[in-house]
Amino acid sequence: MLTASLLLLYIHREVSAADSIWALHIHDGLRCWILGGSLVDRRSFRGKMPVRFSDMSNLASPKTVSRLLEMLFTCTAFSLARAAGLRGWSGAFATFAMFTWCFSFVATLLVFLAEFTQFHSLLALSWKNLPVTVAAFSALMNMAASVTYPLMVLSVAVAQENWSELSSPYQIAAALASCLAFLAYSVELLVLLLLLNKDEEGRTAYMATGPGLLKVLEVSLACVVCVTLATVNSPEFAGFRWAVGALCACALLSLAVILIMVGECRARCPFPFTRLLLVFSALAFLLQGAVLAVWTLQLRREARGLDKCSQMNCRWNQMLLSAALIALNLTAYLTDLIYSIQLSCCRS
């Protein structure tokens, strides 16, 4: 008992000079063990346990049920697509669909485990912003995969092979599972927006607001545009590399804002955050507008030289799809810029 008391005194002295939350948890755990307590006694050790499982009743909540369905559908989608074999499984859009399903499954699984084990309380992340970001990004990416996979992968496979030899049932089932995953992520996003409105101080989580969701939309559209450009045959033209670089720069600006909010780095920003958002939004809007202008001029220049075709994977249709996505992203950046101007005027 004397040895245990000396050990407890030494640990208390070392912990007093430490700032780590893990050191405090270790100290409380050893103190409870030395004094004969139980680590699972929630009445005497409530709020001090580093990890504590949620109640099993939480598994029946709409949020948890949505996440379980998301993992089921995304796992089913990439399993069925892989089971279809390599025939018809080539190209950037097929890789994009597989990446979307795998990323959504892994991200949702990590969020589910972190929340069920209460491990998120030990992470230096904003748990009000991270689940909303994952749900919104996964919903948009699965929606894109649900549209592009049948149009760009299945249609090409149908055109190149006979129906008797085509392993289409697996791929069609994968497309249906992707649509169901999109619906599940949409339900989770709606539930989070309803439940995650305001914190204790009355402030709304940024990623649950219009500007935050627009940032996720901008990054998602940039990913789809890059995949579309990767499938265009002979895409090189004057200003093409500049346009791609500008698109990547716009996506990185939006991604930087998302990481700042999720990582709770807003207080460490050396500049006023509202002004920084305004500068980012204005710069991204100007770059996106310039890219759309260059792309439109190139389409008009090549309109006579390019042959129109009925297949979705031809150069002309992919150029049109890229222009439409860039225009949609420009609209998102314009709306984001208006939000940033309003926020800056209200703060000033």
Tab-separated table of C-alpha atoms in Angstrom:
chain	number	residue	atom	x	y	z
A	1	MET	CA	0.000	0.000	0.000
A	2	LEU	CA	2.925	2.320	0.737
A	3	THR	CA	4.390	1.604	-2.698
A	4	ALA	CA	1.040	2.352	-4.325
A	5	SER	CA	0.767	5.626	-2.425
A	6	LEU	CA	4.260	6.687	-3.516
A	7	LEU	CA	3.423	5.747	-7.109
A	8	LEU	CA	0.228	7.793	-6.979
A	9	LEU	CA	2.100	10.776	-5.511
A	10	TYR	CA	4.722	10.607	-8.284
A	11	ILE	CA	2.093	10.354	-11.007
A	12	HIS	CA	0.151	13.275	-9.529
A	13	ARG	CA	3.286	15.432	-9.556
A	14	GLU	CA	4.090	14.548	-13.162
A	15	VAL	CA	0.523	15.088	-14.343
A	16	SER	CA	0.343	18.478	-12.666
A	17	ALA	CA	3.097	19.690	-15.004
A	18	ALA	CA	1.601	18.074	-18.101
A	19	ASP	CA	-1.078	19.421	-20.392
A	20	SER	CA	-2.016	16.185	-22.141
A	21	ILE	CA	-5.552	14.929	-21.700
A	22	TRP	CA	-4.263	11.366	-22.027
A	23	ALA	CA	-2.003	11.932	-19.003
A	24	LEU	CA	-5.018	13.052	-16.996
A	25	HIS	CA	-6.981	9.978	-18.064
A	26	ILE	CA	-4.082	7.676	-17.101
A	27	HIS	CA	-3.753	9.400	-13.744
A	28	ASP	CA	-7.469	9.050	-12.967
A	29	GLY	CA	-7.468	5.425	-14.073
A	30	LEU	CA	-4.475	4.476	-11.909
A	31	ARG	CA	-5.943	6.366	-8.978
A	32	CYS	CA	-9.202	4.487	-9.331
A	33	TRP	CA	-7.356	1.139	-9.604
A	34	ILE	CA	-5.059	1.816	-6.642
A	35	LEU	CA	-7.911	2.885	-4.407
A	36	GLY	CA	-9.908	-0.203	-5.327
A	37	GLY	CA	-12.403	1.442	-7.625
A	38	SER	CA	-13.763	0.181	-10.926
A	39	LEU	CA	-13.036	1.733	-14.293
A	40	VAL	CA	-16.579	1.051	-15.395
A	41	ASP	CA	-18.217	2.626	-12.359
A	42	ARG	CA	-19.976	5.482	-14.151
A	43	ARG	CA	-21.348	6.994	-10.955
A	44	SER	CA	-17.884	7.770	-9.548
A	45	PHE	CA	-15.971	8.035	-12.834
A	46	ARG	CA	-18.456	9.804	-15.099
A	47	GLY	CA	-16.913	12.197	-17.624
A	48	LYS	CA	-13.353	10.965	-16.988
A	49	MET	CA	-13.245	7.823	-19.101
A	50	PRO	CA	-11.325	8.376	-22.349
A	51	VAL	CA	-13.592	6.040	-24.351
A	52	ARG	CA	-17.133	4.974	-23.500
A	53	PHE	CA	-19.524	3.098	-25.733
A	54	SER	CA	-22.870	4.588	-26.616
A	55	ASP	CA	-26.097	2.977	-25.556
A	56	MET	CA	-27.359	0.199	-27.781
A	57	SER	CA	-30.623	2.097	-28.172
A	58	ASN	CA	-28.751	4.639	-30.311
A	59	LEU	CA	-28.440	2.002	-33.031
A	60	ALA	CA	-32.146	2.476	-33.731
A	61	SER	CA	-31.873	6.238	-34.252
A	62	PRO	CA	-32.503	7.585	-37.779
A	63	LYS	CA	-28.931	8.832	-38.045
A	64	THR	CA	-27.385	5.478	-37.170
A	65	VAL	CA	-29.812	3.514	-39.333
A	66	SER	CA	-28.938	5.769	-42.260
A	67	ARG	CA	-25.231	5.134	-41.749
A	68	LEU	CA	-25.730	1.386	-41.557
A	69	LEU	CA	-27.697	1.465	-44.801
A	70	GLU	CA	-25.009	3.628	-46.409
A	71	MET	CA	-22.310	1.115	-45.550
A	72	LEU	CA	-24.508	-1.726	-46.803
A	73	PHE	CA	-25.281	-0.090	-50.147
A	74	THR	CA	-21.767	1.191	-50.874
A	75	CYS	CA	-20.235	-2.172	-49.964
A	76	THR	CA	-22.789	-3.867	-52.210
A	77	ALA	CA	-22.056	-1.457	-55.061
A	78	PHE	CA	-18.307	-1.955	-55.250
A	79	SER	CA	-18.617	-5.689	-54.573
A	80	LEU	CA	-21.062	-6.162	-57.456
A	81	ALA	CA	-19.015	-3.971	-59.777
A	82	ARG	CA	-15.889	-5.961	-58.991
A	83	ALA	CA	-17.747	-9.247	-59.386
A	84	ALA	CA	-18.719	-8.210	-62.925
A	85	GLY	CA	-15.108	-8.686	-63.997
A	86	LEU	CA	-12.879	-6.503	-66.132
A	87	ARG	CA	-15.125	-6.437	-69.196
A	88	GLY	CA	-16.606	-2.973	-69.496
A	89	TRP	CA	-14.563	-1.968	-66.449
A	90	SER	CA	-12.047	0.449	-67.859
A	91	GLY	CA	-11.810	4.197	-68.049
A	92	ALA	CA	-11.812	7.124	-65.689
A	93	PHE	CA	-15.530	6.995	-64.847
A	94	ALA	CA	-15.348	3.347	-63.790
A	95	THR	CA	-12.412	4.175	-61.525
A	96	PHE	CA	-14.287	7.214	-60.229
A	97	ALA	CA	-17.317	5.105	-59.330
A	98	MET	CA	-15.204	2.502	-57.532
A	99	PHE	CA	-13.299	5.212	-55.654
A	100	THR	CA	-16.564	6.894	-54.648
A	101	TRP	CA	-18.069	3.730	-53.221
A	102	CYS	CA	-14.901	2.687	-51.382
A	103	PHE	CA	-14.271	6.166	-49.983
A	104	SER	CA	-17.873	6.555	-48.840
A	105	PHE	CA	-17.835	3.163	-47.135
A	106	VAL	CA	-14.554	3.785	-45.284
A	107	ALA	CA	-15.438	7.356	-44.271
A	108	THR	CA	-18.877	6.344	-42.999
A	109	LEU	CA	-17.420	3.394	-41.097
A	110	LEU	CA	-14.860	5.616	-39.365
A	111	VAL	CA	-17.505	8.188	-38.423
A	112	PHE	CA	-19.797	5.453	-37.117
A	113	LEU	CA	-17.081	3.819	-34.994
A	114	ALA	CA	-15.789	7.126	-33.643
A	115	GLU	CA	-19.267	8.207	-32.590
A	116	PHE	CA	-20.364	4.832	-31.214
A	117	THR	CA	-17.223	4.459	-29.065
A	118	GLN	CA	-17.289	8.168	-28.122
A	119	PHE	CA	-13.717	8.373	-29.414
A	120	HIS	CA	-14.530	11.608	-31.220
A	121	SER	CA	-14.383	13.448	-27.882
A	122	LEU	CA	-10.614	12.869	-27.875
A	123	LEU	CA	-10.073	14.142	-31.410
A	124	ALA	CA	-9.031	17.706	-32.121
A	125	LEU	CA	-11.783	18.022	-34.716
A	126	SER	CA	-15.100	19.793	-34.889
A	127	TRP	CA	-17.590	16.961	-34.607
A	128	LYS	CA	-20.399	19.345	-35.514
A	129	ASN	CA	-18.816	19.925	-38.926
A	130	LEU	CA	-17.159	16.607	-39.818
A	131	PRO	CA	-20.236	14.301	-40.065
A	132	VAL	CA	-22.126	16.896	-42.105
A	133	THR	CA	-19.151	17.268	-44.451
A	134	VAL	CA	-18.792	13.511	-44.927
A	135	ALA	CA	-22.526	13.040	-45.509
A	136	ALA	CA	-22.786	15.921	-47.995
A	137	PHE	CA	-19.659	14.956	-49.925
A	138	SER	CA	-20.636	11.279	-50.061
A	139	ALA	CA	-24.174	12.153	-51.174
A	140	LEU	CA	-22.918	14.325	-54.038
A	141	MET	CA	-20.251	11.848	-55.117
A	142	ASN	CA	-22.676	8.911	-55.049
A	143	MET	CA	-25.186	10.939	-57.047
A	144	ALA	CA	-22.481	11.632	-59.632
A	145	ALA	CA	-21.485	7.961	-59.687
A	146	SER	CA	-25.130	6.900	-60.035
A	147	VAL	CA	-25.449	9.089	-63.144
A	148	THR	CA	-22.057	8.639	-64.802
A	149	TYR	CA	-21.667	4.898	-64.189
A	150	PRO	CA	-24.706	3.870	-66.276
A	151	LEU	CA	-24.080	6.522	-68.949
A	152	MET	CA	-20.307	6.277	-69.310
A	153	VAL	CA	-19.614	2.657	-68.338
A	154	LEU	CA	-22.702	0.543	-68.981
A	155	SER	CA	-23.623	2.274	-72.243
A	156	VAL	CA	-20.094	1.762	-73.581
A	157	ALA	CA	-20.135	-1.887	-72.529
A	158	VAL	CA	-23.518	-2.410	-74.191
A	159	ALA	CA	-22.300	-0.792	-77.421
A	160	GLN	CA	-19.126	-2.881	-77.563
A	161	GLU	CA	-20.432	-6.332	-76.581
A	162	ASN	CA	-23.370	-8.560	-77.280
A	163	TRP	CA	-26.153	-8.760	-74.723
A	164	SER	CA	-25.662	-12.512	-74.498
A	165	GLU	CA	-22.027	-12.084	-73.444
A	166	LEU	CA	-22.380	-8.940	-71.353
A	167	SER	CA	-22.142	-9.346	-67.586
A	168	SER	CA	-24.631	-6.510	-67.148
A	169	PRO	CA	-26.783	-7.816	-64.246
A	170	TYR	CA	-23.986	-7.214	-61.746
A	171	GLN	CA	-23.271	-3.754	-63.124
A	172	ILE	CA	-26.936	-2.775	-63.222
A	173	ALA	CA	-27.317	-3.959	-59.630
A	174	ALA	CA	-24.239	-1.907	-58.688
A	175	ALA	CA	-25.815	1.183	-60.254
A	176	LEU	CA	-29.038	0.574	-58.310
A	177	ALA	CA	-27.068	0.133	-55.076
A	178	SER	CA	-25.307	3.430	-55.790
A	179	CYS	CA	-28.680	5.164	-56.163
A	180	LEU	CA	-29.831	3.693	-52.851
A	181	ALA	CA	-26.596	4.868	-51.218
A	182	PHE	CA	-27.262	8.382	-52.508
A	183	LEU	CA	-30.746	8.303	-50.976
A	184	ALA	CA	-29.368	7.058	-47.651
A	185	TYR	CA	-26.740	9.809	-47.538
A	186	SER	CA	-29.400	12.387	-48.394
A	187	VAL	CA	-31.542	11.184	-45.493
A	188	GLU	CA	-28.573	11.340	-43.112
A	189	LEU	CA	-27.708	14.840	-44.295
A	190	LEU	CA	-31.289	15.964	-43.725
A	191	VAL	CA	-31.307	14.432	-40.237
A	192	LEU	CA	-28.004	16.095	-39.361
A	193	LEU	CA	-29.220	19.458	-40.602
A	194	LEU	CA	-32.303	19.115	-38.408
A	195	LEU	CA	-30.439	17.921	-35.307
A	196	LEU	CA	-27.221	19.890	-35.688
A	197	ASN	CA	-28.596	23.399	-35.819
A	198	LYS	CA	-27.022	25.306	-32.939
A	199	ASP	CA	-24.485	24.636	-30.236
A	200	GLU	CA	-24.554	25.774	-26.624
A	201	GLU	CA	-23.501	29.336	-27.504
A	202	GLY	CA	-26.151	29.748	-30.173
A	203	ARG	CA	-23.786	29.554	-33.145
A	204	THR	CA	-24.634	27.449	-36.156
A	205	ALA	CA	-22.131	24.865	-37.385
A	206	TYR	CA	-20.550	26.348	-40.509
A	207	MET	CA	-20.654	23.191	-42.615
A	208	ALA	CA	-24.394	22.870	-41.905
A	209	THR	CA	-25.072	26.308	-43.415
A	210	GLY	CA	-25.464	27.341	-47.030
A	211	PRO	CA	-21.843	28.506	-47.520
A	212	GLY	CA	-20.467	25.310	-45.976
A	213	LEU	CA	-22.591	23.054	-48.180
A	214	LEU	CA	-21.614	25.149	-51.198
A	215	LYS	CA	-17.944	24.479	-50.421
A	216	VAL	CA	-18.637	20.741	-50.512
A	217	LEU	CA	-20.561	21.128	-53.777
A	218	GLU	CA	-17.672	23.043	-55.345
A	219	VAL	CA	-15.134	20.364	-54.442
A	220	SER	CA	-17.426	17.575	-55.665
A	221	LEU	CA	-18.063	19.268	-59.002
A	222	ALA	CA	-14.334	19.859	-59.428
A	223	CYS	CA	-13.721	16.122	-58.962
A	224	VAL	CA	-16.309	15.231	-61.611
A	225	VAL	CA	-14.903	17.834	-64.017
A	226	CYS	CA	-11.389	16.412	-63.617
A	227	VAL	CA	-12.670	12.904	-64.305
A	228	THR	CA	-14.495	14.155	-67.395
A	229	LEU	CA	-11.372	15.900	-68.677
A	230	ALA	CA	-9.377	12.713	-68.170
A	231	THR	CA	-11.693	10.875	-70.579
A	232	VAL	CA	-11.635	13.457	-73.382
A	233	ASN	CA	-9.724	12.222	-76.420
A	234	SER	CA	-6.892	14.585	-77.393
A	235	PRO	CA	-7.987	17.370	-75.019
A	236	GLU	CA	-4.917	19.551	-75.572
A	237	PHE	CA	-5.591	23.042	-76.903
A	238	ALA	CA	-4.293	26.525	-76.236
A	239	GLY	CA	-4.990	27.325	-72.605
A	240	PHE	CA	-6.045	23.796	-71.632
A	241	ARG	CA	-3.398	23.328	-68.961
A	242	TRP	CA	-4.078	26.789	-67.587
A	243	ALA	CA	-7.791	25.960	-67.369
A	244	VAL	CA	-7.096	22.707	-65.528
A	245	GLY	CA	-4.733	24.502	-63.149
A	246	ALA	CA	-7.341	27.180	-62.458
A	247	LEU	CA	-9.987	24.527	-61.744
A	248	CYS	CA	-7.637	22.777	-59.316
A	249	ALA	CA	-6.811	26.099	-57.627
A	250	CYS	CA	-10.513	26.838	-57.100
A	251	ALA	CA	-11.072	23.384	-55.627
A	252	LEU	CA	-8.075	23.783	-53.307
A	253	LEU	CA	-9.404	27.117	-52.030
A	254	SER	CA	-12.742	25.526	-51.145
A	255	LEU	CA	-11.010	22.498	-49.646
A	256	ALA	CA	-8.815	24.758	-47.509
A	257	VAL	CA	-11.893	26.410	-45.991
A	258	ILE	CA	-13.420	22.987	-45.256
A	259	LEU	CA	-10.241	21.789	-43.534
A	260	ILE	CA	-10.041	24.989	-41.487
A	261	MET	CA	-13.585	24.544	-40.206
A	262	VAL	CA	-13.333	20.785	-39.587
A	263	GLY	CA	-9.913	21.100	-37.941
A	264	GLU	CA	-11.065	24.026	-35.767
A	265	CYS	CA	-8.210	26.200	-37.035
A	266	ARG	CA	-10.327	29.306	-37.424
A	267	ALA	CA	-8.974	30.913	-34.252
A	268	ARG	CA	-5.398	30.382	-35.455
A	269	CYS	CA	-5.968	32.273	-38.687
A	270	PRO	CA	-3.759	35.412	-38.699
A	271	PHE	CA	-6.348	37.321	-40.760
A	272	PRO	CA	-10.045	38.058	-40.121
A	273	PHE	CA	-11.769	34.890	-41.227
A	274	THR	CA	-14.738	36.627	-42.850
A	275	ARG	CA	-12.400	38.723	-44.995
A	276	LEU	CA	-10.419	35.606	-45.883
A	277	LEU	CA	-13.616	33.866	-46.999
A	278	LEU	CA	-14.505	36.874	-49.125
A	279	VAL	CA	-11.083	36.907	-50.799
A	280	PHE	CA	-11.198	33.151	-51.451
A	281	SER	CA	-14.714	33.334	-52.894
A	282	ALA	CA	-13.925	36.308	-55.140
A	283	LEU	CA	-10.704	34.755	-56.432
A	284	ALA	CA	-12.356	31.394	-57.100
A	285	PHE	CA	-15.286	33.056	-58.877
A	286	LEU	CA	-12.974	35.042	-61.162
A	287	LEU	CA	-10.885	31.976	-61.999
A	288	GLN	CA	-13.964	29.860	-62.650
A	289	GLY	CA	-15.451	32.545	-64.898
A	290	ALA	CA	-12.215	32.781	-66.884
A	291	VAL	CA	-12.131	28.995	-67.306
A	292	LEU	CA	-15.718	28.968	-68.557
A	293	ALA	CA	-14.914	31.722	-71.059
A	294	VAL	CA	-11.877	29.835	-72.385
A	295	TRP	CA	-13.843	26.592	-72.587
A	296	THR	CA	-16.755	28.221	-74.414
A	297	LEU	CA	-14.445	29.807	-76.977
A	298	GLN	CA	-12.763	26.467	-77.565
A	299	LEU	CA	-16.137	24.770	-78.072
A	300	ARG	CA	-17.160	27.355	-80.643
A	301	ARG	CA	-13.811	27.013	-82.405
A	302	GLU	CA	-14.058	23.233	-82.633
A	303	ALA	CA	-17.809	23.018	-83.233
A	304	ARG	CA	-17.368	22.628	-86.973
A	305	GLY	CA	-14.424	20.257	-86.765
A	306	LEU	CA	-15.903	17.831	-84.249
A	307	ASP	CA	-18.325	15.185	-85.394
A	308	LYS	CA	-21.556	14.892	-83.473
A	309	CYS	CA	-22.218	11.410	-82.135
A	310	SER	CA	-24.864	9.585	-80.163
A	311	GLN	CA	-22.497	7.913	-77.691
A	312	MET	CA	-21.717	9.641	-74.422
A	313	ASN	CA	-17.996	8.857	-74.500
A	314	CYS	CA	-17.206	10.814	-77.679
A	315	ARG	CA	-15.119	13.980	-77.555
A	316	TRP	CA	-17.915	16.432	-78.396
A	317	ASN	CA	-20.338	15.171	-75.738
A	318	GLN	CA	-17.606	15.105	-73.108
A	319	MET	CA	-16.576	18.653	-73.982
A	320	LEU	CA	-20.203	19.736	-73.616
A	321	LEU	CA	-20.494	17.881	-70.305
A	322	SER	CA	-17.346	19.600	-69.028
A	323	ALA	CA	-18.699	23.009	-70.045
A	324	ALA	CA	-22.020	22.326	-68.298
A	325	LEU	CA	-20.272	21.243	-65.090
A	326	ILE	CA	-17.991	24.293	-65.162
A	327	ALA	CA	-21.038	26.551	-65.617
A	328	LEU	CA	-22.802	24.841	-62.709
A	329	ASN	CA	-19.714	25.261	-60.551
A	330	LEU	CA	-19.538	28.937	-61.536
A	331	THR	CA	-23.102	29.347	-60.280
A	332	ALA	CA	-22.107	27.746	-56.980
A	333	TYR	CA	-19.119	30.085	-56.642
A	334	LEU	CA	-21.319	33.099	-57.429
A	335	THR	CA	-23.788	32.099	-54.719
A	336	ASP	CA	-20.900	31.519	-52.327
A	337	LEU	CA	-19.518	34.975	-53.134
A	338	ILE	CA	-22.892	36.572	-52.378
A	339	TYR	CA	-23.016	34.759	-49.018
A	340	SER	CA	-19.477	35.919	-48.222
A	341	ILE	CA	-20.298	39.541	-49.068
A	342	GLN	CA	-23.383	39.445	-46.848
A	343	LEU	CA	-21.412	37.883	-43.989
A	344	SER	CA	-18.618	40.430	-44.315
A	345	CYS	CA	-21.081	43.332	-44.331
A	346	CYS	CA	-22.894	41.991	-41.268
A	347	ARG	CA	-19.653	41.541	-39.318
A	348	SER	CA	-18.358	44.985	-40.254
